[in-house]
Short mmCIF file of C-alpha atoms in Angstrom, two decimals:
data_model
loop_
_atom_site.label_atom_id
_atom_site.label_comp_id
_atom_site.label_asym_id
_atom_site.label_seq_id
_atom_site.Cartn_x
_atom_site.Cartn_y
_atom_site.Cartn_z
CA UNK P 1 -15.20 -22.26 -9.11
CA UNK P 2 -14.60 -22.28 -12.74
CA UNK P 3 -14.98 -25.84 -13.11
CA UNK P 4 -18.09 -26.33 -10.94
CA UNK P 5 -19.85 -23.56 -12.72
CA UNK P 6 -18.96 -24.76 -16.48
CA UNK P 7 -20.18 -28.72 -14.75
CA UNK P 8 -23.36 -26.37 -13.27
CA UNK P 9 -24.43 -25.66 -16.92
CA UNK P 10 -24.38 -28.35 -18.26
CA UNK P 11 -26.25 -30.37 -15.99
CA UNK P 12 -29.08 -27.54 -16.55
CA UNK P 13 -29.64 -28.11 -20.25
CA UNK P 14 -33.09 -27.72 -21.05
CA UNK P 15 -34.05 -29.19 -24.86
CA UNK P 16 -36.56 -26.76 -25.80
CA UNK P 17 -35.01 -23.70 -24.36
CA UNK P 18 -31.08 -22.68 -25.35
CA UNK P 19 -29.85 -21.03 -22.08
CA UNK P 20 -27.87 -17.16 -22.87
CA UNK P 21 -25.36 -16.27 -20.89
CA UNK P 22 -23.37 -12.88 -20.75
CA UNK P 23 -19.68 -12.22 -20.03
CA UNK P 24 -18.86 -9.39 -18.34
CA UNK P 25 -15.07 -8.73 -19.07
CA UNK P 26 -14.89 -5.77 -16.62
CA UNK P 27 -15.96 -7.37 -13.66
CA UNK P 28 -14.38 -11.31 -14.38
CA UNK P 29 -17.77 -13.09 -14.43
CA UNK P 30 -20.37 -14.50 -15.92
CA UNK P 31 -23.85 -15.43 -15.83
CA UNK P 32 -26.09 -18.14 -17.59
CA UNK P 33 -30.45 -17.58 -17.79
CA UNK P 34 -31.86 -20.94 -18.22
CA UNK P 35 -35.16 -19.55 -18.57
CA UNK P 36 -34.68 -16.03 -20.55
CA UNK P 37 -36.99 -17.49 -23.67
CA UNK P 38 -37.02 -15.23 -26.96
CA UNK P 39 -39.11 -12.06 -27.80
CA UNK P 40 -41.63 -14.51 -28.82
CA UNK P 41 -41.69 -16.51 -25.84
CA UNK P 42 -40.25 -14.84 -23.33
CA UNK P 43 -39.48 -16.14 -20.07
CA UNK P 44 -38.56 -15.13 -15.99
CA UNK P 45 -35.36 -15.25 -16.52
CA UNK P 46 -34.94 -16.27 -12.72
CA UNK P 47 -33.27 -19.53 -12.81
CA UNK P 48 -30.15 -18.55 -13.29
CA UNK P 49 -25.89 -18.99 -12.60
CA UNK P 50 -23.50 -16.94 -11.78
CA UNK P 51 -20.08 -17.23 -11.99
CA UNK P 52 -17.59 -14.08 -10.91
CA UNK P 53 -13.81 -14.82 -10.76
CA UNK P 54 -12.09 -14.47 -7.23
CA UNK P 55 -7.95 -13.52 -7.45
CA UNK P 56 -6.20 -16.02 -6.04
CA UNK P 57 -4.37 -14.90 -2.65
CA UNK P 58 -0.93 -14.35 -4.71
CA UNK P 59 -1.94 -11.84 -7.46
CA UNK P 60 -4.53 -10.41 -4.49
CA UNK P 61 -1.10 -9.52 -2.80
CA UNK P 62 0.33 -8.11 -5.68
CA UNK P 63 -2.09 -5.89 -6.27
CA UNK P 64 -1.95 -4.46 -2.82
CA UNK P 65 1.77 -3.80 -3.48
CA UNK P 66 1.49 -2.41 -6.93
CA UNK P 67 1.14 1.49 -7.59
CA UNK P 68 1.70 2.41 -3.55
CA UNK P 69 4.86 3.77 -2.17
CA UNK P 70 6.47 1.05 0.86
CA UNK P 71 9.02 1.64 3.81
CA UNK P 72 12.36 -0.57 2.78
CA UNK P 73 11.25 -2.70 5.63
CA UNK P 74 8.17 -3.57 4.58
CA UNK P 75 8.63 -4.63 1.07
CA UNK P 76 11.39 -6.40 2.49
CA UNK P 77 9.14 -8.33 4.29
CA UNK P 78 6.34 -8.80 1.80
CA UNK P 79 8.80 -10.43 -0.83
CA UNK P 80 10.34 -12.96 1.92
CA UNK P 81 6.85 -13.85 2.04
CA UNK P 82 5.99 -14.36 -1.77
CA UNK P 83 9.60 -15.34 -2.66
CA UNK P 84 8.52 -18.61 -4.08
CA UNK P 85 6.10 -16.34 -7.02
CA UNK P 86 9.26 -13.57 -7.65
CA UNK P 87 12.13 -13.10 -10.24
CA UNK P 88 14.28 -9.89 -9.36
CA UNK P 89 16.40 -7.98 -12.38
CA UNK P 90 18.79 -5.45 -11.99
CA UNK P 91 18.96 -2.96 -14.42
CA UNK P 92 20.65 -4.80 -16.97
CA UNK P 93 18.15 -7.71 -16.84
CA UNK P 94 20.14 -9.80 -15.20
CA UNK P 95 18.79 -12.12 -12.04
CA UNK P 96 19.83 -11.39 -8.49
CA UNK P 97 19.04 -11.64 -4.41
CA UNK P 98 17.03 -9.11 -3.77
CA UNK P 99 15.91 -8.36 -0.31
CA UNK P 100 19.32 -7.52 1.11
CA UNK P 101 19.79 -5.30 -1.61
CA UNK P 102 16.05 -3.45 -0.82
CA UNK P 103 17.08 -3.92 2.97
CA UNK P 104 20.00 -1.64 2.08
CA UNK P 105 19.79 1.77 0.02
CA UNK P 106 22.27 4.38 0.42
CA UNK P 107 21.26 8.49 -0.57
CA UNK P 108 23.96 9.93 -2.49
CA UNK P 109 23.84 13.64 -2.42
CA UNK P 110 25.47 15.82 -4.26
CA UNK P 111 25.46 19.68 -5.24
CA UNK P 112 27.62 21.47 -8.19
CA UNK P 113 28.44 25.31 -7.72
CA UNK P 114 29.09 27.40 -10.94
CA UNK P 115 30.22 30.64 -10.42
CA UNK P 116 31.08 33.07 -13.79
CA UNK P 117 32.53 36.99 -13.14
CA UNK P 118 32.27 39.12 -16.41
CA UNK P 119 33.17 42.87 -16.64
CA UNK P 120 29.67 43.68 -16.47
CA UNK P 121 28.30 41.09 -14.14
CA UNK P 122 28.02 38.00 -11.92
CA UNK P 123 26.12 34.96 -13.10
CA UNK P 124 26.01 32.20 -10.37
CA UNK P 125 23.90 28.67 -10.45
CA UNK P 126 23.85 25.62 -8.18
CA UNK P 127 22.65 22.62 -8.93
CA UNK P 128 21.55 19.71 -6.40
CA UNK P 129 21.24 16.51 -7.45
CA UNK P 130 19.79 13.30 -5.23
CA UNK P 131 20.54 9.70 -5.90
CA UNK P 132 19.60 6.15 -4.60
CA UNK P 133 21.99 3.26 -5.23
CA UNK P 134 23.95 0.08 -3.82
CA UNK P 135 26.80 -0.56 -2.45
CA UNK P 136 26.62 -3.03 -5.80
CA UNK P 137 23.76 -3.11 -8.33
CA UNK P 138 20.47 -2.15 -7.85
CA UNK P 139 17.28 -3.93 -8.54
CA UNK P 140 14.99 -2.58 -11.22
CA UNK P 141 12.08 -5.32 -11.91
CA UNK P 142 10.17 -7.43 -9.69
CA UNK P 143 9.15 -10.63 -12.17
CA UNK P 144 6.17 -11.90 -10.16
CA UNK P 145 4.45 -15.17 -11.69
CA UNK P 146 1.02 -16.35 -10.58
CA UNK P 147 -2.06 -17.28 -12.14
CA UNK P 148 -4.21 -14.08 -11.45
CA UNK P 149 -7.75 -15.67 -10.84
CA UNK P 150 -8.99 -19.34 -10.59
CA UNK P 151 -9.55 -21.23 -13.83
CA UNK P 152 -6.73 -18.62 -15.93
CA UNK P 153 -3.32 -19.54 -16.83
CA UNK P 154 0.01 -18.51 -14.80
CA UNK P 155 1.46 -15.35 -16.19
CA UNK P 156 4.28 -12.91 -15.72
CA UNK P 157 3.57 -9.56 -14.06
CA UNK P 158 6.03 -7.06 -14.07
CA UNK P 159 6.80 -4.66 -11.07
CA UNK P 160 9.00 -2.07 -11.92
CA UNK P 161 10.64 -0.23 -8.91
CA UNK P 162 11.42 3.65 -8.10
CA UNK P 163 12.97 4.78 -5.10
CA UNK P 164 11.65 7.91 -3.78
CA UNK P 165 14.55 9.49 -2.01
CA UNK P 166 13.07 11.02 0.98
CA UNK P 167 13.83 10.48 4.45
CA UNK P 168 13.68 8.03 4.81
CA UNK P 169 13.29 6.53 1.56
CA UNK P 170 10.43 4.72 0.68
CA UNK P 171 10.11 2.44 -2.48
CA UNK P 172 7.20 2.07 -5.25
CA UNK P 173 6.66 -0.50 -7.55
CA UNK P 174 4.79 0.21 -10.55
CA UNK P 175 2.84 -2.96 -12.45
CA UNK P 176 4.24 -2.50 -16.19
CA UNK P 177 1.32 -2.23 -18.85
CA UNK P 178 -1.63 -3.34 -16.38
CA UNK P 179 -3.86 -2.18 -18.75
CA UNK P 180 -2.84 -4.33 -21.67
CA UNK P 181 -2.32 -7.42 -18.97
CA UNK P 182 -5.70 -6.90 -17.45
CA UNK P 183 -7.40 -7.08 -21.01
CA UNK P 184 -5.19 -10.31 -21.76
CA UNK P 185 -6.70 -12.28 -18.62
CA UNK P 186 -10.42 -10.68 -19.52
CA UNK P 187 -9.79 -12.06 -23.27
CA UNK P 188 -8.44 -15.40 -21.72
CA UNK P 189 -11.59 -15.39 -19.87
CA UNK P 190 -14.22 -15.53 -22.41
CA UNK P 191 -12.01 -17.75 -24.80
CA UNK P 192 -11.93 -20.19 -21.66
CA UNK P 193 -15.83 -20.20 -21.08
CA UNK P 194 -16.34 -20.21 -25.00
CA UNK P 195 -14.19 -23.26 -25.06
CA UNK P 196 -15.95 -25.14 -22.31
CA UNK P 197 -20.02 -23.65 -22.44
CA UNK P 198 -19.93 -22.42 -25.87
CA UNK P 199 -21.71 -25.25 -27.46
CA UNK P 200 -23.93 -25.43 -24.21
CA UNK P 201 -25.24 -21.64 -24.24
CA UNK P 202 -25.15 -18.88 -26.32
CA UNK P 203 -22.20 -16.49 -25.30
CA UNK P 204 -22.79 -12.49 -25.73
CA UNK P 205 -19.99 -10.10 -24.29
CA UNK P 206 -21.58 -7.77 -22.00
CA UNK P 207 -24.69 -7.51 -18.93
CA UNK P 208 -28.07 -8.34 -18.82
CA UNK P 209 -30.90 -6.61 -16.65
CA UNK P 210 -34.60 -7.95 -16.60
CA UNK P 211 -36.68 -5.35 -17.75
CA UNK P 212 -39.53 -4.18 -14.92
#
């Protein structure tokens, strides 16, 4: 628990002895040596608290859904159950009920013959050409808002979706700049513990291992 750990802390303040604690972006935690001294002092550095981040249940199940490729059915089923966390777009942006629309896809097929005859020749191509689409529009974005891990703000996760037209067609949806959105909540992080144990401990960005 965020709030228990920050609380933790600062019951543990020692007056002679500034605790140092070291946020590790990466991995969404934290930990605080009450007794890691100073190269002139130095201490055990084995009373100590650690604090790592656990997703909450509705960005956990994002996650799991994100990047994979799903049977209609079963991302059907998924957002029924998270319905309360998603916003669906078409591709105009505009809102709209999804799951009948992911409960029905229709494969278009269609194939273009071009035939040429010269004096000197034949030249003959074909062309194939496979699409996925409603009987009306089709959805595009998933807009999925949840706070991502305990103690962090709500935010916006986009799920963009392609439909792989195979048979039968199964459906991916791709988390838009996860990259950028995963250094956000890792930013949000430290700003958040800064905020709350800053003037408690001193902060450093990165891991700590006690030397043997």
């Amino acid at each position: 628990s965020f709030r228990d750990f920050c609380a933790y802390v600062e019951q543990h303040q020692k007056l002679d002895d500034l605790p140092q604690g070291f946020v590790d972006q990466d991995d969404m935690s934290c930990t605080v040596l009450f007794n890691l001294g100073d190269q002139n002092l130095p201490g055990h550095g084995d009373d100590k608290a650690t604090l790592k981040l656990k997703p909450t249940a509705a960005f956990k199940a994002m996650q799991q859904m994100a990047g994979r490729a799903h049977k209609q059915a079963d991302l059907a089923e998924w957002m029924e159950d998270w319905h309360e966390f998603i916003t669906v777009l078409d591709s105009t942006g505009e809102g709209m009920p999804v799951v009948q629309k992911i409960r029905t896809i229709t494969i278009k097929a269609q194939a273009e013959r071009t035939s040429t005859e010269t004096t000197f020749g034949a030249q003959r191509s074909s062309m194939d050409s496979i699409e996925a689409a409603h009987a009306e529009k089709q959805p595009a974005d998933l807009l999925f808002l949840a706070s991502p891990y305990d103690g962090l703000e709500a935010r916006t996760f986009t799920l963009r979706l392609s439909i792989l037209t195979s048979e039968p067609p199964v459906i991916k949806p791709r988390w838009v700049m996860q990259e950028q959105q995963e250094e956000e909540m890792a930013q949000e992080f430290k700003d958040k513990l800064t905020a709350e144990i800053g003037g408690l401990c001193q902060l450093t960005v990165g891991t700590f291992a006690l030397g043997q």
